[in-house]
mmCIF file of C-alpha atoms and ligand atoms in Angstrom:
data_model
loop_
_atom_site.group_PDB
_atom_site.id
_atom_site.type_symbol
_atom_site.label_atom_id
_atom_site.label_comp_id
_atom_site.label_asym_id
_atom_site.label_seq_id
_atom_site.Cartn_x
_atom_site.Cartn_y
_atom_site.Cartn_z
ATOM 1 C CA UNK A 6 40.705 -29.972 35.903
ATOM 2 C CA UNK A 7 41.705 -27.032 33.884
ATOM 3 C CA UNK A 8 43.650 -26.019 30.776
ATOM 4 C CA UNK A 9 45.581 -22.828 31.230
ATOM 5 C CA UNK A 10 46.270 -20.356 28.407
ATOM 6 C CA UNK A 11 48.715 -17.499 28.622
ATOM 7 C CA UNK A 12 48.346 -15.044 25.754
ATOM 8 C CA UNK A 13 51.038 -12.391 25.530
ATOM 9 C CA UNK A 14 51.328 -11.990 29.425
ATOM 10 C CA UNK A 15 53.313 -8.942 30.519
ATOM 11 C CA UNK A 16 54.511 -7.778 33.930
ATOM 12 C CA UNK A 17 55.852 -4.302 34.795
ATOM 13 C CA UNK A 18 56.887 -2.979 38.125
ATOM 14 C CA UNK A 19 56.790 0.800 37.578
ATOM 15 C CA UNK A 20 58.884 1.393 34.509
ATOM 16 C CA UNK A 21 60.657 -1.980 34.714
ATOM 17 C CA UNK A 22 59.292 -4.796 32.562
ATOM 18 C CA UNK A 23 60.223 -8.236 34.022
ATOM 19 C CA UNK A 24 57.955 -10.625 31.978
ATOM 20 C CA UNK A 25 57.940 -9.870 28.226
ATOM 21 C CA UNK A 26 54.896 -11.324 26.562
ATOM 22 C CA UNK A 27 54.583 -14.944 27.476
ATOM 23 C CA UNK A 28 52.614 -17.227 25.156
ATOM 24 C CA UNK A 29 51.897 -20.670 26.574
ATOM 25 C CA UNK A 30 49.137 -23.193 26.320
ATOM 26 C CA UNK A 31 48.915 -25.809 29.065
ATOM 27 C CA UNK A 32 46.716 -28.847 28.492
ATOM 28 C CA UNK A 33 44.270 -30.110 31.043
ATOM 29 C CA UNK A 34 46.176 -32.615 33.164
ATOM 30 C CA UNK A 35 49.591 -31.615 31.985
ATOM 31 C CA UNK A 36 52.590 -31.292 34.385
ATOM 32 C CA UNK A 37 54.533 -28.231 33.234
ATOM 33 C CA UNK A 38 57.703 -27.169 34.847
ATOM 34 C CA UNK A 39 58.939 -23.560 34.513
ATOM 35 C CA UNK A 40 62.715 -23.573 34.844
ATOM 36 C CA UNK A 41 65.292 -20.896 34.604
ATOM 37 C CA UNK A 42 67.942 -19.077 36.536
ATOM 38 C CA UNK A 43 67.049 -16.984 39.514
ATOM 39 C CA UNK A 44 65.321 -13.702 38.658
ATOM 40 C CA UNK A 45 64.043 -14.719 35.246
ATOM 41 C CA UNK A 46 60.431 -14.208 36.128
ATOM 42 C CA UNK A 47 59.200 -17.743 36.973
ATOM 43 C CA UNK A 48 57.625 -16.802 40.336
ATOM 44 C CA UNK A 49 56.164 -13.618 38.937
ATOM 45 C CA UNK A 50 54.483 -15.566 36.175
ATOM 46 C CA UNK A 51 53.212 -18.186 38.592
ATOM 47 C CA UNK A 52 51.891 -15.534 40.957
ATOM 48 C CA UNK A 53 50.040 -13.826 38.180
ATOM 49 C CA UNK A 54 48.348 -17.192 37.411
ATOM 50 C CA UNK A 55 47.500 -17.531 41.117
ATOM 51 C CA UNK A 56 46.075 -14.094 41.340
ATOM 52 C CA UNK A 57 48.689 -12.870 43.901
ATOM 53 C CA UNK A 58 50.231 -10.432 41.435
ATOM 54 C CA UNK A 59 48.360 -8.107 38.974
ATOM 55 C CA UNK A 60 48.745 -8.902 35.255
ATOM 56 C CA UNK A 61 50.097 -5.744 33.420
ATOM 57 C CA UNK A 62 49.065 -6.985 29.964
ATOM 58 C CA UNK A 63 47.838 -9.981 27.934
ATOM 59 C CA UNK A 64 45.182 -12.628 28.732
ATOM 60 C CA UNK A 65 45.101 -15.434 31.203
ATOM 61 C CA UNK A 66 42.449 -18.132 30.809
ATOM 62 C CA UNK A 67 41.884 -20.895 33.244
ATOM 63 C CA UNK A 68 39.430 -23.534 32.117
ATOM 64 C CA UNK A 69 38.528 -21.449 29.118
ATOM 65 C CA UNK A 70 37.440 -18.437 31.380
ATOM 66 C CA UNK A 71 39.319 -15.191 31.332
ATOM 67 C CA UNK A 72 40.819 -15.000 34.816
ATOM 68 C CA UNK A 73 42.869 -11.765 34.737
ATOM 69 C CA UNK A 74 40.732 -9.938 37.322
ATOM 70 C CA UNK A 75 39.362 -12.847 39.315
ATOM 71 C CA UNK A 76 40.283 -12.979 42.958
ATOM 72 C CA UNK A 77 42.638 -15.822 43.933
ATOM 73 C CA UNK A 78 39.867 -17.765 45.709
ATOM 74 C CA UNK A 79 37.712 -17.692 42.562
ATOM 75 C CA UNK A 80 40.427 -19.234 40.393
ATOM 76 C CA UNK A 81 40.163 -22.702 41.917
ATOM 77 C CA UNK A 82 43.948 -23.035 42.188
ATOM 78 C CA UNK A 83 46.117 -24.314 45.180
ATOM 79 C CA UNK A 84 49.624 -23.213 45.608
ATOM 80 C CA UNK A 85 52.476 -24.883 47.608
ATOM 81 C CA UNK A 86 55.351 -22.662 48.489
ATOM 82 C CA UNK A 87 58.974 -23.363 49.452
ATOM 83 C CA UNK A 88 58.255 -22.353 52.980
ATOM 84 C CA UNK A 89 55.505 -24.739 54.248
ATOM 85 C CA UNK A 90 53.789 -21.954 56.253
ATOM 86 C CA UNK A 91 52.059 -24.481 58.652
ATOM 87 C CA UNK A 92 50.366 -23.173 61.851
ATOM 88 C CA UNK A 93 52.790 -24.277 64.534
ATOM 89 C CA UNK A 94 50.107 -24.542 67.248
ATOM 90 C CA UNK A 95 47.733 -26.642 65.171
ATOM 91 C CA UNK A 96 47.985 -30.503 64.692
ATOM 92 C CA UNK A 97 48.577 -31.980 61.208
ATOM 93 C CA UNK A 98 44.822 -32.749 60.953
ATOM 94 C CA UNK A 99 43.879 -29.085 61.903
ATOM 95 C CA UNK A 100 46.499 -27.616 59.520
ATOM 96 C CA UNK A 101 44.922 -29.514 56.657
ATOM 97 C CA UNK A 102 41.424 -28.742 57.846
ATOM 98 C CA UNK A 103 42.119 -25.088 58.163
ATOM 99 C CA UNK A 104 40.973 -24.099 54.637
ATOM 100 C CA UNK A 105 37.750 -26.044 54.663
ATOM 101 C CA UNK A 106 36.955 -24.722 58.157
ATOM 102 C CA UNK A 107 37.598 -21.091 57.004
ATOM 103 C CA UNK A 108 35.156 -21.803 54.103
ATOM 104 C CA UNK A 109 32.731 -23.067 56.684
ATOM 105 C CA UNK A 110 32.428 -26.468 55.181
ATOM 106 C CA UNK A 111 30.823 -29.114 57.371
ATOM 107 C CA UNK A 112 33.048 -31.613 59.123
ATOM 108 C CA UNK A 113 31.087 -34.412 57.414
ATOM 109 C CA UNK A 114 32.132 -32.994 54.039
ATOM 110 C CA UNK A 115 35.838 -32.396 54.569
ATOM 111 C CA UNK A 116 36.800 -35.189 57.054
ATOM 112 C CA UNK A 117 36.845 -38.012 54.425
ATOM 113 C CA UNK A 118 38.844 -35.746 52.117
ATOM 114 C CA UNK A 119 41.467 -35.121 54.822
ATOM 115 C CA UNK A 120 41.588 -38.809 55.621
ATOM 116 C CA UNK A 121 42.070 -39.714 51.979
ATOM 117 C CA UNK A 122 44.818 -37.015 51.477
ATOM 118 C CA UNK A 123 46.581 -38.117 54.627
ATOM 119 C CA UNK A 124 46.549 -41.780 53.442
ATOM 120 C CA UNK A 125 47.749 -40.812 49.989
ATOM 121 C CA UNK A 126 50.607 -38.597 51.434
ATOM 122 C CA UNK A 127 51.496 -41.276 54.124
ATOM 123 C CA UNK A 128 50.449 -38.907 56.993
ATOM 124 C CA UNK A 129 47.887 -41.329 58.446
ATOM 125 C CA UNK A 130 49.950 -41.923 61.599
ATOM 126 C CA UNK A 131 50.834 -38.263 62.188
ATOM 127 C CA UNK A 132 47.406 -36.530 62.206
ATOM 128 C CA UNK A 133 47.570 -35.644 65.891
ATOM 129 C CA UNK A 134 51.127 -34.378 65.770
ATOM 130 C CA UNK A 135 52.269 -30.718 65.814
ATOM 131 C CA UNK A 136 54.429 -29.607 62.956
ATOM 132 C CA UNK A 137 57.558 -29.237 65.174
ATOM 133 C CA UNK A 138 57.456 -32.938 65.678
ATOM 134 C CA UNK A 139 57.648 -33.700 61.992
ATOM 135 C CA UNK A 140 60.595 -33.993 59.595
ATOM 136 C CA UNK A 141 61.119 -31.548 56.775
ATOM 137 C CA UNK A 142 59.672 -33.958 54.238
ATOM 138 C CA UNK A 143 56.618 -34.697 56.363
ATOM 139 C CA UNK A 144 56.014 -30.936 56.754
ATOM 140 C CA UNK A 145 56.166 -30.496 53.106
ATOM 141 C CA UNK A 146 53.596 -33.302 52.650
ATOM 142 C CA UNK A 147 51.237 -31.618 55.212
ATOM 143 C CA UNK A 148 51.519 -28.468 52.894
ATOM 144 C CA UNK A 149 50.657 -30.545 50.018
ATOM 145 C CA UNK A 150 47.738 -32.155 51.854
ATOM 146 C CA UNK A 151 46.331 -28.699 52.488
ATOM 147 C CA UNK A 152 46.528 -28.049 48.763
ATOM 148 C CA UNK A 153 45.026 -31.429 47.947
ATOM 149 C CA UNK A 154 41.947 -31.092 50.053
ATOM 150 C CA UNK A 155 40.823 -28.098 48.195
ATOM 151 C CA UNK A 156 40.486 -30.308 45.096
ATOM 152 C CA UNK A 157 41.765 -27.568 42.877
ATOM 153 C CA UNK A 158 41.514 -27.689 39.114
ATOM 154 C CA UNK A 159 45.049 -26.319 39.014
ATOM 155 C CA UNK A 160 48.061 -26.963 41.290
ATOM 156 C CA UNK A 161 50.937 -24.414 41.615
ATOM 157 C CA UNK A 162 54.194 -25.367 43.095
ATOM 158 C CA UNK A 163 56.761 -22.670 43.672
ATOM 159 C CA UNK A 164 60.165 -24.266 44.533
ATOM 160 C CA UNK A 165 58.488 -26.653 46.968
ATOM 161 C CA UNK A 166 61.620 -28.717 47.563
ATOM 162 C CA UNK A 167 64.344 -26.017 47.820
ATOM 163 C CA UNK A 168 64.456 -26.212 51.635
ATOM 164 C CA UNK A 169 64.933 -29.983 51.801
ATOM 165 C CA UNK A 170 68.112 -31.929 51.955
ATOM 166 C CA UNK A 171 69.305 -33.698 48.811
ATOM 167 C CA UNK A 172 68.092 -37.139 49.689
ATOM 168 C CA UNK A 173 64.642 -36.001 50.696
ATOM 169 C CA UNK A 174 64.397 -33.887 47.600
ATOM 170 C CA UNK A 175 64.856 -36.949 45.397
ATOM 171 C CA UNK A 176 62.085 -38.842 47.401
ATOM 172 C CA UNK A 177 59.697 -35.848 47.323
ATOM 173 C CA UNK A 178 60.308 -35.520 43.591
ATOM 174 C CA UNK A 179 58.958 -39.031 43.042
ATOM 175 C CA UNK A 180 56.068 -38.524 45.574
ATOM 176 C CA UNK A 181 54.863 -35.297 43.790
ATOM 177 C CA UNK A 182 55.057 -37.217 40.439
ATOM 178 C CA UNK A 183 53.066 -40.122 41.805
ATOM 179 C CA UNK A 184 50.517 -37.730 43.315
ATOM 180 C CA UNK A 185 50.077 -36.216 39.860
ATOM 181 C CA UNK A 186 49.615 -39.553 38.347
ATOM 182 C CA UNK A 187 46.827 -40.338 40.718
ATOM 183 C CA UNK A 188 44.993 -36.968 40.792
ATOM 184 C CA UNK A 189 45.743 -36.238 37.035
ATOM 185 C CA UNK A 190 45.332 -32.577 37.753
ATOM 186 C CA UNK A 191 47.017 -29.722 35.874
ATOM 187 C CA UNK A 192 50.295 -28.666 37.448
ATOM 188 C CA UNK A 193 52.545 -25.662 37.023
ATOM 189 C CA UNK A 194 55.755 -26.244 38.853
ATOM 190 C CA UNK A 195 58.506 -23.592 39.271
ATOM 191 C CA UNK A 196 62.122 -24.548 39.977
ATOM 192 C CA UNK A 197 65.639 -23.345 39.145
ATOM 193 C CA UNK A 198 66.751 -27.042 39.425
ATOM 194 C CA UNK A 199 67.159 -28.601 35.995
ATOM 195 C CA UNK A 200 67.230 -32.065 37.370
ATOM 196 C CA UNK A 201 63.792 -31.476 39.038
ATOM 197 C CA UNK A 202 62.543 -30.204 35.704
ATOM 198 C CA UNK A 203 64.004 -33.039 33.678
ATOM 199 C CA UNK A 204 62.597 -35.776 35.961
ATOM 200 C CA UNK A 205 59.145 -34.446 36.718
ATOM 201 C CA UNK A 206 57.822 -32.578 33.699
ATOM 202 C CA UNK A 207 55.618 -33.674 30.887
ATOM 203 C CA UNK A 208 56.837 -30.460 29.315
ATOM 204 C CA UNK A 209 59.609 -28.130 30.430
ATOM 205 C CA UNK A 210 59.439 -24.387 29.738
ATOM 206 C CA UNK A 211 62.969 -22.839 29.885
ATOM 207 C CA UNK A 212 62.783 -19.118 30.785
ATOM 208 C CA UNK A 213 65.510 -16.550 30.679
ATOM 209 C CA UNK A 214 65.145 -12.785 31.451
ATOM 210 C CA UNK A 215 61.418 -12.698 31.319
ATOM 211 C CA UNK A 216 61.083 -14.622 28.037
ATOM 212 C CA UNK A 217 60.574 -18.350 27.090
ATOM 213 C CA UNK A 218 63.754 -19.723 25.451
ATOM 214 C CA UNK A 219 62.273 -23.080 24.511
ATOM 215 C CA UNK A 220 59.351 -25.296 25.551
ATOM 216 C CA UNK A 221 59.114 -29.119 24.921
ATOM 217 C CA UNK A 222 59.372 -32.624 26.271
ATOM 218 C CA UNK A 223 62.307 -32.986 28.537
ATOM 219 C CA UNK A 224 64.330 -35.339 26.275
ATOM 220 C CA UNK A 225 63.469 -33.211 23.182
ATOM 221 C CA UNK A 226 65.096 -30.197 24.830
ATOM 222 C CA UNK A 227 68.027 -32.316 26.060
ATOM 223 C CA UNK A 228 68.662 -33.905 22.637
ATOM 224 C CA UNK A 229 67.960 -30.727 20.397
ATOM 225 C CA UNK A 230 68.321 -27.600 22.454
ATOM 226 C CA UNK A 231 67.245 -24.624 20.331
ATOM 227 C CA UNK A 232 70.045 -22.316 21.394
ATOM 228 C CA UNK A 233 73.190 -21.975 23.587
ATOM 229 C CA UNK A 234 71.276 -20.905 26.612
ATOM 230 C CA UNK A 235 69.064 -24.134 26.699
ATOM 231 C CA UNK A 236 71.947 -26.213 25.833
ATOM 232 C CA UNK A 237 74.024 -25.017 28.756
ATOM 233 C CA UNK A 238 71.140 -24.900 31.214
ATOM 234 C CA UNK A 239 70.016 -28.523 30.860
ATOM 235 C CA UNK A 240 72.299 -31.284 31.820
ATOM 236 C CA UNK A 241 74.759 -32.035 34.748
ATOM 237 C CA UNK A 242 77.669 -31.812 34.217
ATOM 238 C CA UNK A 243 76.629 -29.381 31.554
ATOM 239 C CA UNK A 244 77.318 -29.565 27.756
ATOM 240 C CA UNK A 245 80.884 -28.642 26.745
ATOM 241 C CA UNK A 246 81.378 -25.857 24.297
ATOM 242 C CA UNK A 247 84.178 -24.645 22.044
ATOM 243 C CA UNK A 248 84.131 -21.654 19.859
ATOM 244 C CA UNK A 249 85.650 -21.654 16.382
ATOM 245 C CA UNK A 250 85.438 -20.597 12.822
ATOM 246 C CA UNK A 251 84.311 -22.658 9.806
ATOM 247 C CA UNK A 252 87.180 -23.204 7.487
ATOM 248 C CA UNK A 253 87.870 -25.299 4.362
ATOM 249 C CA UNK A 254 86.926 -25.784 0.694
ATOM 250 C CA UNK A 255 85.530 -28.465 -1.531
ATOM 251 C CA UNK A 256 88.211 -30.776 -0.048
ATOM 252 C CA UNK A 257 86.494 -30.753 3.227
ATOM 253 C CA UNK A 258 85.358 -28.435 6.015
ATOM 254 C CA UNK A 259 86.307 -28.101 9.635
ATOM 255 C CA UNK A 260 85.517 -26.091 12.681
ATOM 256 C CA UNK A 261 88.890 -24.592 13.653
ATOM 257 C CA UNK A 262 89.208 -23.753 17.256
ATOM 258 C CA UNK A 263 91.193 -20.882 18.804
ATOM 259 C CA UNK A 264 94.053 -23.240 19.733
ATOM 260 C CA UNK A 265 94.307 -24.465 16.059
ATOM 261 C CA UNK A 266 92.451 -27.844 16.636
ATOM 262 C CA UNK A 267 90.601 -28.523 13.511
ATOM 263 C CA UNK A 268 87.438 -30.632 13.889
ATOM 264 C CA UNK A 269 86.491 -32.241 10.605
ATOM 265 C CA UNK A 270 82.852 -31.604 9.524
ATOM 266 C CA UNK A 271 81.063 -33.687 6.813
ATOM 267 C CA UNK A 272 79.640 -30.578 5.328
ATOM 268 C CA UNK A 273 78.819 -27.006 6.284
ATOM 269 C CA UNK A 274 75.779 -26.457 8.364
ATOM 270 C CA UNK A 275 72.921 -25.112 6.265
ATOM 271 C CA UNK A 276 72.789 -21.293 6.359
ATOM 272 C CA UNK A 277 76.375 -21.173 7.556
ATOM 273 C CA UNK A 278 79.384 -20.095 5.343
ATOM 274 C CA UNK A 279 83.101 -20.350 5.556
ATOM 275 C CA UNK A 280 84.390 -17.757 7.962
ATOM 276 C CA UNK A 281 81.335 -17.965 10.258
ATOM 277 C CA UNK A 282 81.858 -18.063 13.961
ATOM 278 C CA UNK A 283 80.280 -21.289 15.187
ATOM 279 C CA UNK A 284 80.236 -22.869 18.603
ATOM 280 C CA UNK A 285 80.452 -26.630 18.908
ATOM 281 C CA UNK A 286 78.584 -28.330 21.899
ATOM 282 C CA UNK A 287 79.000 -31.918 22.979
ATOM 283 C CA UNK A 288 77.599 -33.499 26.121
ATOM 284 C CA UNK A 289 80.210 -35.197 28.487
ATOM 285 C CA UNK A 290 78.502 -38.587 28.256
ATOM 286 C CA UNK A 291 78.620 -38.531 24.459
ATOM 287 C CA UNK A 292 82.395 -38.117 24.016
ATOM 288 C CA UNK A 293 84.240 -41.263 23.097
ATOM 289 C CA UNK A 294 87.709 -41.733 24.642
ATOM 290 C CA UNK A 295 88.936 -44.590 22.525
ATOM 291 C CA UNK A 296 89.755 -42.991 19.067
ATOM 292 C CA UNK A 297 91.898 -44.167 16.298
ATOM 293 C CA UNK A 298 91.435 -40.848 14.475
ATOM 294 C CA UNK A 299 90.584 -38.398 17.274
ATOM 295 C CA UNK A 300 88.693 -35.104 16.862
ATOM 296 C CA UNK A 301 90.715 -33.440 19.623
ATOM 297 C CA UNK A 302 93.156 -34.251 22.466
ATOM 298 C CA UNK A 303 92.316 -33.533 26.066
ATOM 299 C CA UNK A 304 95.210 -32.710 28.480
ATOM 300 C CA UNK A 305 93.686 -34.012 31.628
ATOM 301 C CA UNK A 306 93.934 -31.689 34.542
ATOM 302 C CA UNK A 307 91.529 -33.221 37.119
ATOM 303 C CA UNK A 308 90.083 -36.745 37.553
ATOM 304 C CA UNK A 309 86.838 -37.057 39.548
ATOM 305 C CA UNK A 310 85.518 -40.578 40.281
ATOM 306 C CA UNK A 311 81.873 -40.505 41.337
ATOM 307 C CA UNK A 312 81.591 -44.337 41.797
ATOM 308 C CA UNK A 313 79.127 -44.903 38.929
ATOM 309 C CA UNK A 314 81.192 -43.038 36.514
ATOM 310 C CA UNK A 315 84.414 -40.873 36.162
ATOM 311 C CA UNK A 316 84.640 -37.278 35.077
ATOM 312 C CA UNK A 317 87.869 -36.122 33.326
ATOM 313 C CA UNK A 318 88.424 -32.298 33.069
ATOM 314 C CA UNK A 319 90.895 -30.541 30.761
ATOM 315 C CA UNK A 320 91.153 -27.756 28.321
ATOM 316 C CA UNK A 321 89.913 -27.845 24.651
ATOM 317 C CA UNK A 322 90.126 -24.700 22.493
ATOM 318 C CA UNK A 323 90.432 -22.379 25.475
ATOM 319 C CA UNK A 324 87.469 -23.841 27.449
ATOM 320 C CA UNK A 325 87.288 -26.482 30.203
ATOM 321 C CA UNK A 326 85.703 -29.662 29.002
ATOM 322 C CA UNK A 327 84.313 -32.544 31.050
ATOM 323 C CA UNK A 328 84.419 -36.082 29.710
ATOM 324 C CA UNK A 329 82.362 -38.651 31.470
ATOM 325 C CA UNK A 330 83.192 -42.366 31.154
ATOM 326 C CA UNK A 331 81.230 -45.333 32.607
ATOM 327 C CA UNK A 332 84.372 -47.378 33.168
ATOM 328 C CA UNK A 333 86.639 -46.921 36.113
ATOM 329 C CA UNK A 334 89.189 -44.851 34.380
ATOM 330 C CA UNK A 335 92.933 -45.308 35.089
ATOM 331 C CA UNK A 336 93.776 -41.946 33.479
ATOM 332 C CA UNK A 337 95.996 -39.702 35.610
ATOM 333 C CA UNK A 338 96.172 -35.890 35.727
ATOM 334 C CA UNK A 339 98.797 -34.774 33.099
ATOM 335 C CA UNK A 340 97.931 -37.503 30.715
ATOM 336 C CA UNK A 341 96.623 -36.777 27.115
ATOM 337 C CA UNK A 342 93.427 -38.506 26.038
ATOM 338 C CA UNK A 343 92.237 -38.893 22.427
ATOM 339 C CA UNK A 344 88.627 -37.835 22.011
ATOM 340 C CA UNK A 345 86.056 -38.469 19.382
ATOM 341 C CA UNK A 346 82.847 -36.563 19.043
ATOM 342 C CA UNK A 347 80.207 -38.797 17.364
ATOM 343 C CA UNK A 348 78.563 -36.918 14.537
ATOM 344 C CA UNK A 349 75.071 -37.648 15.813
ATOM 345 C CA UNK A 350 75.978 -36.087 19.141
ATOM 346 C CA UNK A 351 77.367 -32.786 17.870
ATOM 347 C CA UNK A 352 75.452 -29.560 18.342
ATOM 348 C CA UNK A 353 76.401 -26.510 16.269
ATOM 349 C CA UNK A 354 75.270 -23.038 17.229
ATOM 350 C CA UNK A 355 75.830 -19.682 15.589
ATOM 351 C CA UNK A 356 78.079 -17.969 18.180
ATOM 352 C CA UNK A 357 76.712 -14.563 17.881
ATOM 353 C CA UNK A 358 72.913 -15.205 17.889
ATOM 354 C CA UNK A 359 73.333 -18.494 20.030
ATOM 355 C CA UNK A 360 70.782 -20.188 17.662
ATOM 356 C CA UNK A 361 71.053 -23.785 16.752
ATOM 357 C CA UNK A 362 72.525 -24.552 13.307
ATOM 358 C CA UNK A 363 72.204 -28.297 13.247
HETATM 359 P P1 ADP B 418 62.424 -16.051 39.644
HETATM 360 O O1 ADP B 418 61.168 -16.607 40.274
HETATM 361 O O2 ADP B 418 62.599 -16.562 38.243
HETATM 362 O O3 ADP B 418 63.698 -16.152 40.487
HETATM 363 P P2 ADP B 418 61.034 -13.520 39.963
HETATM 364 O O4 ADP B 418 59.834 -13.783 39.208
HETATM 365 O O5 ADP B 418 61.004 -13.620 41.477
HETATM 366 O O6 ADP B 418 62.225 -14.453 39.419
HETATM 367 O O7 ADP B 418 61.627 -12.082 39.518
HETATM 368 C C1 ADP B 418 61.727 -11.628 38.268
HETATM 369 C C2 ADP B 418 62.243 -10.202 38.212
HETATM 370 O O8 ADP B 418 61.329 -9.247 38.720
HETATM 371 C C3 ADP B 418 63.531 -9.982 39.078
HETATM 372 O O9 ADP B 418 64.447 -9.280 38.415
HETATM 373 C C4 ADP B 418 63.011 -9.338 40.340
HETATM 374 O O10 ADP B 418 63.998 -8.444 40.828
HETATM 375 C C5 ADP B 418 61.972 -8.512 39.750
HETATM 376 N N1 ADP B 418 60.796 -8.330 40.838
HETATM 377 C C6 ADP B 418 60.138 -9.299 41.472
HETATM 378 N N2 ADP B 418 59.292 -8.753 42.452
HETATM 379 C C7 ADP B 418 59.381 -7.371 42.212
HETATM 380 C C8 ADP B 418 58.777 -6.187 42.818
HETATM 381 N N3 ADP B 418 57.862 -6.396 43.729
HETATM 382 N N4 ADP B 418 59.272 -5.014 42.485
HETATM 383 C C9 ADP B 418 60.161 -4.857 41.547
HETATM 384 N N5 ADP B 418 60.844 -5.824 40.875
HETATM 385 C C10 ADP B 418 60.339 -7.117 41.294
#
């Protein structure tokens, strides 16, 4: 087991800086997911923790020990990649035994660990098979088996599910989570998939352009995103946004959108003044469609039934909005629907800085 501390971690390739001073403390046994768009520096950060990439600046501590210059094998970490990198000519058993054999461990010492890992990962019946005779999910489990038998203090996963089909991804998500609950090891898991992040993490770290935008428990980030980036990144379909200007006087305040729609506000957000450019955010599932006094009207353009729910798409204030209803909606394209945005589900952001106001 190991806590991991990143203190002001930088990465430069030549003159280009790609990771800009990351501060992050990961507790022993915590499952932390680094999530962000492609190219934001997730893999680079993870590879610096693994020792596969030199750290340009800052301190990395694993289990309280400075690890910046330790060789990968001295860090006691196991990494599982997107590509399983199995040896095609070796059986499942031999693939998992490869590491211990290289380290010249005795068979008596590693055999029970392999059998335990195989049992835990439901590979017991496949130990004699070659990788080509396994499904994608089983191959990924062999790759995990290889990581597990090292009994590392820290597990690093770099987009391990990206090559699997959607159904298998969901299944493996649950399996990795269950594995963590059994082993209680520290995990850093990299993905660009916000649903993986939401469902697996104890704590999510949202990254953008080499910086941390926000870190916190999944529902904390979902319910109170600190800025427009996090608000738009987490959630599917994503949060709806409309830009406007704060208007009004002592009689009442409103956010007036570009198309003239005025959404009444109880009060001005603290630190904002009349005339300020503000962006309203509302999640699709929080919008109510039965409204005696609507906040806005949606001219429905597209109706998407998914079975469990229905998505209605249309334009509000110059942006496409999505409204999710649980009922089987009878609404047809072309109809106008009255919408209410409950106060407790409104997110207001400063349009220029992107920062959350309330
Ligand atoms: P992510 O994992 O979030 O997709 P990466 O960590 O792979 O992002 O990449 C972060 C940034 O660093 C990207 O802009 C990428 O182009 C750049 N980068 C990665 N590896 C190198 C390299 N060897 N040389 C120069 N730039 C690199």
